[in-house]
Amino acid sequence: ERRMVVDRRRCLVVAVLLASADAVRPAVATRPPAVRTAAPVMIMDQLKKIADDGALAVKQAAAEKVVGERVAAKLAAAQAKYDIPQKYTNLMQSFFTSYMTEIYLADRDLDEYEQILSTLMKKVLETAQEPHTFQPFHEAIRAPFDYYKMGCDFANGMVDADRSLVLGAEQIEKMQQQIAAGDNVVLFANHQSEADPQIFSVLLDPKVPGFAEETIFVAGDRVTTDLLAMPFSMGRNLLCIFSKKHVDNPPELKSTKQRHNRMVMKTMQQLMTDGGKCIWVAPSGGRDRPSDDGKYEVAPFDSKSIEMFRLMSAKADRPTHFYPLSMFTYPICPPPTTVGGEIGEQRTVKYYPAALHFGEEVDVSRFSEGCVTDNFPAGCDANSSRDELREALAKHVHSIVSSNYQDLAAKLDMP
């Protein structure tokens, strides 16, 4: 096996050298070169950058070719054993090739990550044969196979840990104390990547063991029905809900989806009543998308989503603490440019740093004093309607998440 790894590295090196030679082979000289004065340092730096970028592009192209051939061979062998839709075979080909190419370019351990990739491929093929059915509250499957560890190991290959950031760590300490006392914590977060739960763990597990592992994520139906996403989702604690964007499609399943969502709400109410839970939710209802200029911004928050958590916390008879969380993850596994496409989206990955910023606790009581009717609830402000306060709370939380996100983007030199 070690010899195979060495041979693979030699193939990659030979391919890179051949491609590089073609790219830099000089033309036949017809006259002696003219004598030139030394170029200014700035120009030399620019030329060096162009040369470096060109060398990287050549190296990447060569690596993609060799890695792509190996991935194709693995998939062909798997296809002989498992009957999977051709669409997913193509998706796995591009996704796994992108992943292993980045592993190679980042100089990660090829042995280790090829084994992780092989394990993931096996689990994808198994779930294609027998898809997992997610209950309204899905608890992470840790045995006999540890899906949590597999997801974290896979994501770890793409996260540049040395350059990644976790800001507001003192807030996590407060949350841990609140959870230990039986209180609940709700994280109002932006959402950028399918791999957000795994990246969340990769950044936090070394610093605060158990916190990310126990967090419950509110998840849409896409991550529980897509064959590539399913094995990753099986390793997380999830409240599995049909988002309002998808509940009407197809029409014949609308009532079934609505019934499922009511069961999710009932289950979440019970979890919050039991207490000691940390729940992550994206009030935007989906992932951030780039604007026309390619810049990512935090998508607007749905005031009804935030209000639902506020009302459920009031019914829980236990204190609930609300924190804003900003996540910078899109370069690692960016979302598609369009919203609401069919299940089974194209995926690419990139080795890059990620970042989290935990903001200070938000006092939601300041935004819940409007009157439903005259002087109800007692002490309410008759000059402020419930709808106005609900919108004000959503905008307030969004402004914190957005401001902290822009700070993260600036620190990681992104536009």
C-alpha positions as a Markdown table, in Angstrom:
| # | Residue | x | y | z |
|---|---|---|---|---|
| 1 | Glu | 0.0 | 0.0 | 0.0 |
| 2 | Arg | 2.9 | 2.4 | 0.8 |
| 3 | Arg | 4.4 | 1.7 | -2.6 |
| 4 | Met | 1.1 | 2.6 | -4.2 |
| 5 | Val | 1.1 | 6.0 | -2.4 |
| 6 | Val | 4.6 | 6.7 | -3.5 |
| 7 | Asp | 3.7 | 5.8 | -7.1 |
| 8 | Arg | 0.7 | 8.1 | -6.9 |
| 9 | Arg | 2.8 | 11.0 | -5.7 |
| 10 | Arg | 5.4 | 10.2 | -8.5 |
| 11 | Cys | 2.5 | 10.3 | -11.1 |
| 12 | Leu | 1.4 | 13.7 | -9.8 |
| 13 | Val | 5.0 | 15.1 | -9.8 |
| 14 | Val | 5.7 | 13.7 | -13.3 |
| 15 | Ala | 2.4 | 15.2 | -14.6 |
| 16 | Val | 3.2 | 18.6 | -13.0 |
| 17 | Leu | 6.7 | 18.6 | -14.5 |
| 18 | Leu | 5.5 | 17.7 | -18.0 |
| 19 | Ala | 2.8 | 20.4 | -17.9 |
| 20 | Ser | 5.3 | 22.9 | -16.5 |
| 21 | Ala | 7.8 | 22.1 | -19.2 |
| 22 | Asp | 5.3 | 22.7 | -21.9 |
| 23 | Ala | 4.3 | 26.0 | -20.3 |
| 24 | Val | 7.8 | 27.4 | -20.0 |
| 25 | Arg | 9.6 | 25.8 | -23.1 |
| 26 | Pro | 11.5 | 28.7 | -24.8 |
| 27 | Ala | 11.2 | 29.6 | -28.5 |
| 28 | Val | 14.2 | 29.1 | -30.7 |
| 29 | Ala | 16.4 | 32.3 | -30.4 |
| 30 | Thr | 17.2 | 34.1 | -33.6 |
| 31 | Arg | 19.4 | 36.8 | -32.1 |
| 32 | Pro | 21.2 | 37.5 | -28.8 |
| 33 | Pro | 19.0 | 39.0 | -26.2 |
| 34 | Ala | 19.2 | 42.7 | -25.8 |
| 35 | Val | 20.9 | 44.0 | -22.6 |
| 36 | Arg | 18.3 | 45.4 | -20.2 |
| 37 | Thr | 18.5 | 47.4 | -17.1 |
| 38 | Ala | 17.2 | 45.8 | -13.9 |
| 39 | Ala | 13.4 | 46.0 | -13.6 |
| 40 | Pro | 12.0 | 48.0 | -10.7 |
| 41 | Val | 11.3 | 45.8 | -7.6 |
| 42 | Met | 7.5 | 46.3 | -7.9 |
| 43 | Ile | 7.5 | 44.9 | -11.4 |
| 44 | Met | 9.7 | 42.0 | -10.4 |
| 45 | Asp | 7.3 | 41.2 | -7.6 |
| 46 | Gln | 4.4 | 41.3 | -10.0 |
| 47 | Leu | 6.2 | 39.1 | -12.5 |
| 48 | Lys | 7.0 | 36.6 | -9.7 |
| 49 | Lys | 3.4 | 36.5 | -8.6 |
| 50 | Ile | 2.3 | 35.9 | -12.2 |
| 51 | Ala | 4.9 | 33.1 | -12.5 |
| 52 | Asp | 3.8 | 31.6 | -9.1 |
| 53 | Asp | 0.1 | 31.8 | -10.1 |
| 54 | Gly | 0.9 | 30.1 | -13.4 |
| 55 | Ala | 2.8 | 27.4 | -11.7 |
| 56 | Leu | 0.0 | 26.8 | -9.3 |
| 57 | Ala | -2.6 | 26.6 | -12.1 |
| 58 | Val | -0.4 | 24.1 | -13.9 |
| 59 | Lys | 0.1 | 22.0 | -10.8 |
| 60 | Gln | -3.6 | 22.1 | -10.1 |
| 61 | Ala | -4.6 | 21.1 | -13.6 |
| 62 | Ala | -2.2 | 18.2 | -13.5 |
| 63 | Ala | -3.3 | 17.1 | -10.0 |
| 64 | Glu | -7.0 | 17.2 | -11.1 |
| 65 | Lys | -6.3 | 14.9 | -14.0 |
| 66 | Val | -4.5 | 12.3 | -12.0 |
| 67 | Val | -6.8 | 12.5 | -9.0 |
| 68 | Gly | -9.9 | 12.5 | -11.3 |
| 69 | Glu | -8.7 | 9.3 | -12.9 |
| 70 | Arg | -8.3 | 7.6 | -9.6 |
| 71 | Val | -11.7 | 8.8 | -8.3 |
| 72 | Ala | -13.3 | 7.6 | -11.6 |
| 73 | Ala | -11.8 | 4.1 | -11.1 |
| 74 | Lys | -13.1 | 3.9 | -7.5 |
| 75 | Leu | -16.6 | 5.0 | -8.7 |
| 76 | Ala | -16.6 | 2.5 | -11.5 |
| 77 | Ala | -15.8 | -0.3 | -9.1 |
| 78 | Ala | -18.5 | 0.9 | -6.8 |
| 79 | Gln | -21.0 | 1.2 | -9.6 |
| 80 | Ala | -20.5 | -2.5 | -10.3 |
| 81 | Lys | -21.7 | -3.3 | -6.8 |
| 82 | Tyr | -24.2 | -0.5 | -6.0 |
| 83 | Asp | -27.0 | 0.8 | -8.3 |
| 84 | Ile | -26.9 | 4.5 | -7.8 |
| 85 | Pro | -28.4 | 7.3 | -10.0 |
| 86 | Gln | -26.0 | 8.5 | -12.8 |
| 87 | Lys | -26.6 | 12.1 | -11.5 |
| 88 | Tyr | -25.0 | 11.2 | -8.2 |
| 89 | Thr | -22.2 | 9.3 | -9.8 |
| 90 | Asn | -21.3 | 12.6 | -11.7 |
| 91 | Leu | -21.7 | 14.6 | -8.5 |
| 92 | Met | -19.4 | 12.4 | -6.6 |
| 93 | Gln | -16.8 | 12.4 | -9.4 |
| 94 | Ser | -16.6 | 16.2 | -9.4 |
| 95 | Phe | -16.9 | 16.6 | -5.6 |
| 96 | Phe | -14.4 | 14.0 | -4.6 |
| 97 | Thr | -11.9 | 15.1 | -7.3 |
| 98 | Ser | -12.2 | 18.7 | -6.0 |
| 99 | Tyr | -11.6 | 17.5 | -2.5 |
| 100 | Met | -8.5 | 15.3 | -3.1 |
| 101 | Thr | -7.0 | 17.9 | -5.4 |
| 102 | Glu | -7.2 | 20.5 | -2.6 |
| 103 | Ile | -5.8 | 17.9 | -0.2 |
| 104 | Tyr | -2.8 | 17.5 | -2.5 |
| 105 | Leu | -2.3 | 21.2 | -3.1 |
| 106 | Ala | -2.5 | 21.9 | 0.6 |
| 107 | Asp | 0.2 | 19.3 | 1.2 |
| 108 | Arg | -2.1 | 17.3 | 3.6 |
| 109 | Asp | -1.6 | 13.6 | 4.3 |
| 110 | Leu | -2.8 | 11.8 | 1.1 |
| 111 | Asp | -2.9 | 8.4 | 2.9 |
| 112 | Glu | -5.1 | 9.7 | 5.7 |
| 113 | Tyr | -7.6 | 11.6 | 3.5 |
| 114 | Glu | -7.9 | 9.0 | 0.8 |
| 115 | Gln | -9.0 | 6.6 | 3.5 |
| 116 | Ile | -11.5 | 9.1 | 4.9 |
| 117 | Leu | -12.8 | 9.7 | 1.3 |
| 118 | Ser | -13.1 | 5.9 | 0.7 |
| 119 | Thr | -15.1 | 5.6 | 4.0 |
| 120 | Leu | -17.4 | 8.4 | 3.0 |
| 121 | Met | -17.9 | 7.0 | -0.5 |
| 122 | Lys | -18.9 | 3.7 | 1.1 |
| 123 | Lys | -21.4 | 5.4 | 3.3 |
| 124 | Val | -22.9 | 7.4 | 0.5 |
| 125 | Leu | -23.4 | 4.2 | -1.5 |
| 126 | Glu | -24.9 | 2.4 | 1.4 |
| 127 | Thr | -27.5 | 5.2 | 2.0 |
| 128 | Ala | -28.2 | 5.2 | -1.7 |
| 129 | Gln | -29.2 | 1.6 | -1.4 |
| 130 | Glu | -31.1 | 2.2 | 1.9 |
| 131 | Pro | -31.8 | 5.9 | 2.6 |
| 132 | His | -31.9 | 6.8 | 6.3 |
| 133 | Thr | -35.3 | 8.1 | 7.6 |
| 134 | Phe | -34.8 | 11.1 | 9.8 |
| 135 | Gln | -37.2 | 11.6 | 12.7 |
| 136 | Pro | -38.4 | 15.1 | 13.7 |
| 137 | Phe | -35.6 | 15.0 | 16.3 |
| 138 | His | -32.6 | 13.1 | 15.0 |
| 139 | Glu | -29.8 | 12.2 | 17.5 |
| 140 | Ala | -26.3 | 11.8 | 16.1 |
| 141 | Ile | -25.4 | 8.2 | 15.3 |
| 142 | Arg | -22.1 | 7.4 | 17.0 |
| 143 | Ala | -22.2 | 3.6 | 17.0 |
| 144 | Pro | -21.7 | 1.1 | 15.6 |
| 145 | Phe | -20.3 | 3.6 | 13.1 |
| 146 | Asp | -19.4 | 7.1 | 14.3 |
| 147 | Tyr | -20.9 | 9.4 | 11.7 |
| 148 | Tyr | -20.0 | 12.5 | 13.7 |
| 149 | Lys | -16.3 | 11.7 | 13.6 |
| 150 | Met | -16.4 | 10.9 | 9.9 |
| 151 | Gly | -17.9 | 14.3 | 9.1 |
| 152 | Cys | -15.4 | 16.2 | 11.3 |
| 153 | Asp | -12.5 | 14.2 | 9.8 |
| 154 | Phe | -13.6 | 15.0 | 6.3 |
| 155 | Ala | -14.2 | 18.7 | 7.0 |
| 156 | Asn | -10.9 | 19.0 | 8.9 |
| 157 | Gly | -9.1 | 18.3 | 5.6 |
| 158 | Met | -10.4 | 21.6 | 4.1 |
| 159 | Val | -10.0 | 23.9 | 7.1 |
| 160 | Asp | -6.8 | 25.9 | 7.4 |
| 161 | Ala | -6.7 | 25.7 | 11.2 |
| 162 | Asp | -3.7 | 27.9 | 11.6 |
| 163 | Arg | -5.4 | 30.9 | 10.0 |
| 164 | Ser | -8.9 | 30.2 | 11.3 |
| 165 | Leu | -10.5 | 32.4 | 14.0 |
| 166 | Val | -12.9 | 32.0 | 16.9 |
| 167 | Leu | -13.9 | 35.4 | 18.4 |
| 168 | Gly | -16.1 | 35.9 | 21.5 |
| 169 | Ala | -14.9 | 32.7 | 23.2 |
| 170 | Glu | -15.8 | 34.2 | 26.6 |
| 171 | Gln | -19.4 | 34.0 | 25.5 |
| 172 | Ile | -19.1 | 30.2 | 25.0 |
| 173 | Glu | -18.0 | 30.0 | 28.7 |
| 174 | Lys | -21.1 | 31.8 | 29.7 |
| 175 | Met | -23.3 | 29.5 | 27.6 |
| 176 | Gln | -21.7 | 26.4 | 29.1 |
| 177 | Gln | -22.5 | 27.7 | 32.6 |
| 178 | Gln | -26.1 | 28.5 | 31.6 |
| 179 | Ile | -26.6 | 25.0 | 30.0 |
| 180 | Ala | -25.1 | 23.3 | 33.0 |
| 181 | Ala | -27.6 | 25.1 | 35.2 |
| 182 | Gly | -30.5 | 23.7 | 33.0 |
| 183 | Asp | -31.1 | 26.9 | 31.0 |
| 184 | Asn | -31.4 | 26.8 | 27.2 |
| 185 | Val | -29.2 | 28.6 | 24.7 |
| 186 | Val | -30.3 | 29.6 | 21.2 |
| 187 | Leu | -27.7 | 30.7 | 18.6 |
| 188 | Phe | -29.2 | 33.0 | 15.9 |
| 189 | Ala | -26.6 | 32.4 | 13.1 |
| 190 | Asn | -26.0 | 33.2 | 9.4 |
| 191 | His | -25.6 | 30.1 | 7.3 |
| 192 | Gln | -23.1 | 29.8 | 4.4 |
| 193 | Ser | -22.1 | 26.2 | 3.7 |
| 194 | Glu | -23.6 | 22.8 | 3.8 |
| 195 | Ala | -20.6 | 21.9 | 6.0 |
| 196 | Asp | -21.4 | 24.5 | 8.6 |
| 197 | Pro | -22.1 | 22.0 | 11.4 |
| 198 | Gln | -18.9 | 20.1 | 10.7 |
| 199 | Ile | -16.8 | 23.3 | 10.4 |
| 200 | Phe | -18.4 | 24.5 | 13.7 |
| 201 | Ser | -17.0 | 21.3 | 15.3 |
| 202 | Val | -13.6 | 21.5 | 13.7 |
| 203 | Leu | -13.1 | 25.0 | 15.1 |
| 204 | Leu | -14.6 | 24.4 | 18.5 |
| 205 | Asp | -13.8 | 20.7 | 19.5 |
| 206 | Pro | -10.1 | 21.4 | 20.3 |
| 207 | Lys | -11.1 | 24.5 | 22.4 |
| 208 | Val | -14.3 | 23.5 | 24.1 |
| 209 | Pro | -14.8 | 19.8 | 23.8 |
| 210 | Gly | -18.4 | 18.7 | 23.8 |
| 211 | Phe | -20.0 | 22.0 | 23.1 |
| 212 | Ala | -20.3 | 21.7 | 19.3 |
| 213 | Glu | -20.9 | 17.9 | 19.6 |
| 214 | Glu | -24.0 | 18.4 | 21.8 |
| 215 | Thr | -25.4 | 21.4 | 19.8 |
| 216 | Ile | -28.8 | 20.7 | 18.1 |
| 217 | Phe | -29.0 | 22.2 | 14.5 |
| 218 | Val | -32.3 | 23.1 | 12.9 |
| 219 | Ala | -32.0 | 21.5 | 9.5 |
| 220 | Gly | -34.0 | 21.8 | 6.3 |
| 221 | Asp | -35.1 | 18.8 | 4.2 |
| 222 | Arg | -32.3 | 19.1 | 1.7 |
| 223 | Val | -29.6 | 17.9 | 4.1 |
| 224 | Thr | -31.7 | 14.9 | 5.0 |
| 225 | Thr | -32.7 | 13.8 | 1.5 |
| 226 | Asp | -29.6 | 14.5 | -0.6 |
| 227 | Leu | -27.5 | 11.3 | -0.9 |
| 228 | Leu | -24.2 | 13.1 | -0.5 |
| 229 | Ala | -25.4 | 15.2 | 2.5 |
| 230 | Met | -27.1 | 12.3 | 4.2 |
| 231 | Pro | -24.1 | 10.6 | 5.9 |
| 232 | Phe | -22.9 | 14.0 | 7.3 |
| 233 | Ser | -26.4 | 14.7 | 8.6 |
| 234 | Met | -26.6 | 11.3 | 10.3 |
| 235 | Gly | -23.7 | 12.4 | 12.6 |
| 236 | Arg | -25.4 | 15.5 | 13.9 |
| 237 | Asn | -28.2 | 16.3 | 16.4 |
| 238 | Leu | -30.9 | 17.7 | 14.1 |
| 239 | Leu | -34.4 | 19.1 | 14.3 |
| 240 | Cys | -35.5 | 18.2 | 10.8 |
| 241 | Ile | -38.0 | 20.7 | 9.3 |
| 242 | Phe | -39.4 | 21.4 | 5.9 |
| 243 | Ser | -38.6 | 25.1 | 5.2 |
| 244 | Lys | -41.3 | 27.4 | 4.0 |
| 245 | Lys | -39.5 | 27.5 | 0.6 |
| 246 | His | -40.1 | 23.8 | 0.0 |
| 247 | Val | -43.2 | 22.9 | 2.0 |
| 248 | Asp | -45.6 | 23.5 | -0.9 |
| 249 | Asn | -43.6 | 21.4 | -3.4 |
| 250 | Pro | -44.9 | 19.0 | -4.5 |
| 251 | Pro | -48.5 | 20.0 | -3.7 |
| 252 | Glu | -49.6 | 16.5 | -2.9 |
| 253 | Leu | -47.1 | 16.3 | 0.0 |
| 254 | Lys | -47.9 | 19.6 | 1.5 |
| 255 | Ser | -50.2 | 18.3 | 4.2 |
| 256 | Thr | -47.7 | 15.6 | 5.1 |
| 257 | Lys | -44.9 | 18.1 | 5.4 |
| 258 | Gln | -47.1 | 20.5 | 7.5 |
| 259 | Arg | -48.0 | 17.6 | 9.9 |
| 260 | His | -44.3 | 16.7 | 10.1 |
| 261 | Asn | -43.4 | 20.4 | 11.0 |
| 262 | Arg | -46.0 | 20.5 | 13.7 |
| 263 | Met | -44.4 | 17.4 | 15.2 |
| 264 | Val | -41.0 | 19.1 | 15.1 |
| 265 | Met | -42.4 | 22.1 | 16.9 |
| 266 | Lys | -43.9 | 19.9 | 19.6 |
| 267 | Thr | -40.6 | 18.0 | 20.0 |
| 268 | Met | -38.6 | 21.2 | 20.2 |
| 269 | Gln | -41.0 | 22.6 | 22.9 |
| 270 | Gln | -40.4 | 19.4 | 24.9 |
| 271 | Leu | -36.6 | 19.7 | 24.5 |
| 272 | Met | -36.7 | 23.3 | 25.7 |
| 273 | Thr | -38.9 | 22.3 | 28.6 |
| 274 | Asp | -36.4 | 19.6 | 29.6 |
| 275 | Gly | -33.7 | 22.3 | 29.5 |
| 276 | Gly | -30.0 | 22.3 | 29.2 |
| 277 | Lys | -30.1 | 22.5 | 25.4 |
| 278 | Cys | -28.1 | 24.5 | 22.8 |
| 279 | Ile | -30.0 | 25.0 | 19.6 |
| 280 | Trp | -28.4 | 26.5 | 16.4 |
| 281 | Val | -30.8 | 28.1 | 13.9 |
| 282 | Ala | -30.4 | 30.2 | 10.8 |
| 283 | Pro | -33.4 | 32.7 | 10.8 |
| 284 | Ser | -32.7 | 33.5 | 7.2 |
| 285 | Gly | -34.1 | 30.1 | 6.3 |
| 286 | Gly | -31.2 | 29.3 | 3.9 |
| 287 | Arg | -27.6 | 30.0 | 3.0 |
| 288 | Asp | -26.1 | 33.4 | 2.2 |
| 289 | Arg | -25.6 | 34.1 | -1.4 |
| 290 | Pro | -23.2 | 36.5 | -3.2 |
| 291 | Ser | -24.4 | 39.8 | -4.6 |
| 292 | Asp | -23.9 | 40.8 | -8.3 |
| 293 | Asp | -20.4 | 42.0 | -7.4 |
| 294 | Gly | -19.5 | 38.6 | -5.8 |
| 295 | Lys | -19.5 | 39.9 | -2.3 |
| 296 | Tyr | -21.2 | 37.8 | 0.4 |
| 297 | Glu | -23.5 | 39.4 | 2.9 |
| 298 | Val | -25.6 | 38.0 | 5.7 |
| 299 | Ala | -29.1 | 37.2 | 4.3 |
| 300 | Pro | -32.1 | 38.9 | 5.9 |
| 301 | Phe | -33.5 | 37.3 | 9.0 |
| 302 | Asp | -37.2 | 36.1 | 9.1 |
| 303 | Ser | -38.8 | 37.9 | 12.0 |
| 304 | Lys | -41.4 | 35.1 | 12.4 |
| 305 | Ser | -38.6 | 32.5 | 12.9 |
| 306 | Ile | -37.0 | 34.5 | 15.7 |
| 307 | Glu | -40.4 | 35.2 | 17.3 |
| 308 | Met | -41.2 | 31.5 | 17.3 |
| 309 | Phe | -38.1 | 30.8 | 19.4 |
| 310 | Arg | -39.0 | 33.7 | 21.7 |
| 311 | Leu | -42.5 | 32.4 | 22.3 |
| 312 | Met | -41.4 | 28.8 | 22.8 |
| 313 | Ser | -38.8 | 29.9 | 25.3 |
| 314 | Ala | -41.5 | 31.7 | 27.2 |
| 315 | Lys | -43.6 | 28.5 | 27.4 |
| 316 | Ala | -40.6 | 26.4 | 28.5 |
| 317 | Asp | -40.6 | 27.5 | 32.1 |
| 318 | Arg | -36.9 | 27.7 | 31.9 |
| 319 | Pro | -34.6 | 30.6 | 31.1 |
| 320 | Thr | -33.5 | 30.8 | 27.5 |
| 321 | His | -30.5 | 32.9 | 26.4 |
| 322 | Phe | -30.2 | 34.2 | 22.9 |
| 323 | Tyr | -26.8 | 34.8 | 21.2 |
| 324 | Pro | -25.9 | 36.1 | 17.8 |
| 325 | Leu | -23.4 | 34.0 | 15.9 |
| 326 | Ser | -21.5 | 35.0 | 12.7 |
| 327 | Met | -20.1 | 32.3 | 10.5 |
| 328 | Phe | -17.5 | 32.7 | 7.8 |
| 329 | Thr | -17.4 | 29.4 | 5.9 |
| 330 | Tyr | -18.4 | 30.0 | 2.3 |
| 331 | Pro | -14.9 | 29.7 | 0.6 |
| 332 | Ile | -14.6 | 26.1 | 1.9 |
| 333 | Cys | -17.8 | 24.8 | 0.4 |
| 334 | Pro | -19.7 | 27.6 | -1.4 |
| 335 | Pro | -23.5 | 27.4 | -2.0 |
| 336 | Pro | -24.9 | 27.3 | -5.5 |
| 337 | Thr | -25.6 | 30.7 | -7.0 |
| 338 | Thr | -29.3 | 29.9 | -7.4 |
| 339 | Val | -31.8 | 29.3 | -4.6 |
| 340 | Gly | -34.3 | 26.4 | -4.5 |
| 341 | Gly | -32.8 | 24.1 | -7.1 |
| 342 | Glu | -33.4 | 20.4 | -7.3 |
| 343 | Ile | -32.0 | 18.1 | -4.7 |
| 344 | Gly | -28.4 | 17.0 | -5.6 |
| 345 | Glu | -26.5 | 20.2 | -6.2 |
| 346 | Gln | -23.0 | 20.4 | -7.7 |
| 347 | Arg | -20.3 | 20.9 | -5.1 |
| 348 | Thr | -16.7 | 22.2 | -5.0 |
| 349 | Val | -14.4 | 22.6 | -2.0 |
| 350 | Lys | -11.4 | 24.7 | -1.3 |
| 351 | Tyr | -8.7 | 24.6 | 1.5 |
| 352 | Tyr | -9.3 | 27.8 | 3.4 |
| 353 | Pro | -9.6 | 29.3 | 6.9 |
| 354 | Ala | -13.0 | 29.6 | 8.6 |
| 355 | Ala | -14.2 | 31.9 | 11.4 |
| 356 | Leu | -16.8 | 32.2 | 14.1 |
| 357 | His | -17.8 | 35.2 | 16.1 |
| 358 | Phe | -20.0 | 34.8 | 19.1 |
| 359 | Gly | -21.8 | 38.0 | 20.1 |
| 360 | Glu | -23.0 | 39.1 | 23.5 |
| 361 | Glu | -26.4 | 37.8 | 24.7 |
| 362 | Val | -29.4 | 39.7 | 23.3 |
| 363 | Asp | -32.1 | 40.8 | 25.7 |
| 364 | Val | -35.3 | 39.8 | 23.8 |
| 365 | Ser | -37.6 | 41.1 | 26.5 |
| 366 | Arg | -37.0 | 44.7 | 25.3 |
| 367 | Phe | -38.8 | 43.7 | 22.0 |
| 368 | Ser | -41.8 | 41.9 | 23.5 |
| 369 | Glu | -43.7 | 44.7 | 25.2 |
| 370 | Gly | -46.3 | 45.4 | 22.5 |
| 371 | Cys | -50.0 | 44.9 | 23.3 |
| 372 | Val | -52.0 | 42.1 | 21.8 |
| 373 | Thr | -55.2 | 43.7 | 23.1 |
| 374 | Asp | -55.8 | 46.5 | 25.6 |
| 375 | Asn | -53.3 | 46.2 | 28.5 |
| 376 | Phe | -52.5 | 42.5 | 27.6 |
| 377 | Pro | -50.0 | 41.3 | 28.5 |
| 378 | Ala | -49.9 | 43.5 | 31.7 |
| 379 | Gly | -47.5 | 46.4 | 31.4 |
| 380 | Cys | -47.3 | 46.3 | 27.6 |
| 381 | Asp | -46.6 | 49.4 | 25.5 |
| 382 | Ala | -49.8 | 50.4 | 23.6 |
| 383 | Asn | -47.7 | 52.6 | 21.3 |
| 384 | Ser | -45.8 | 49.7 | 19.8 |
| 385 | Ser | -47.5 | 46.9 | 17.9 |
| 386 | Arg | -46.3 | 43.3 | 18.2 |
| 387 | Asp | -45.4 | 43.2 | 14.5 |
| 388 | Glu | -43.3 | 46.3 | 14.8 |
| 389 | Leu | -41.4 | 44.9 | 17.8 |
| 390 | Arg | -41.0 | 41.6 | 16.1 |
| 391 | Glu | -39.4 | 43.2 | 13.0 |
| 392 | Ala | -37.2 | 45.4 | 15.2 |
| 393 | Leu | -35.9 | 42.4 | 17.1 |
| 394 | Ala | -35.0 | 40.6 | 13.8 |
| 395 | Lys | -33.3 | 43.7 | 12.4 |
| 396 | His | -31.4 | 44.1 | 15.7 |
| 397 | Val | -30.1 | 40.6 | 15.7 |
| 398 | His | -29.3 | 40.7 | 12.0 |
| 399 | Ser | -27.3 | 43.9 | 12.4 |
| 400 | Ile | -25.1 | 42.3 | 15.1 |
| 401 | Val | -24.5 | 39.2 | 13.0 |
| 402 | Ser | -23.8 | 41.2 | 9.9 |
| 403 | Ser | -21.4 | 43.6 | 11.5 |
| 404 | Asn | -19.4 | 40.8 | 13.2 |
| 405 | Tyr | -19.4 | 38.9 | 9.9 |
| 406 | Gln | -17.9 | 41.8 | 8.0 |
| 407 | Asp | -15.2 | 42.0 | 10.6 |
| 408 | Leu | -14.4 | 38.4 | 10.1 |
| 409 | Ala | -14.3 | 38.8 | 6.3 |
| 410 | Ala | -11.9 | 41.8 | 6.7 |
| 411 | Lys | -9.6 | 39.8 | 9.0 |
| 412 | Leu | -9.4 | 37.0 | 6.5 |
| 413 | Asp | -8.7 | 39.3 | 3.6 |
| 414 | Met | -11.9 | 38.6 | 1.8 |
| 415 | Pro | -13.9 | 41.3 | -0.2 |
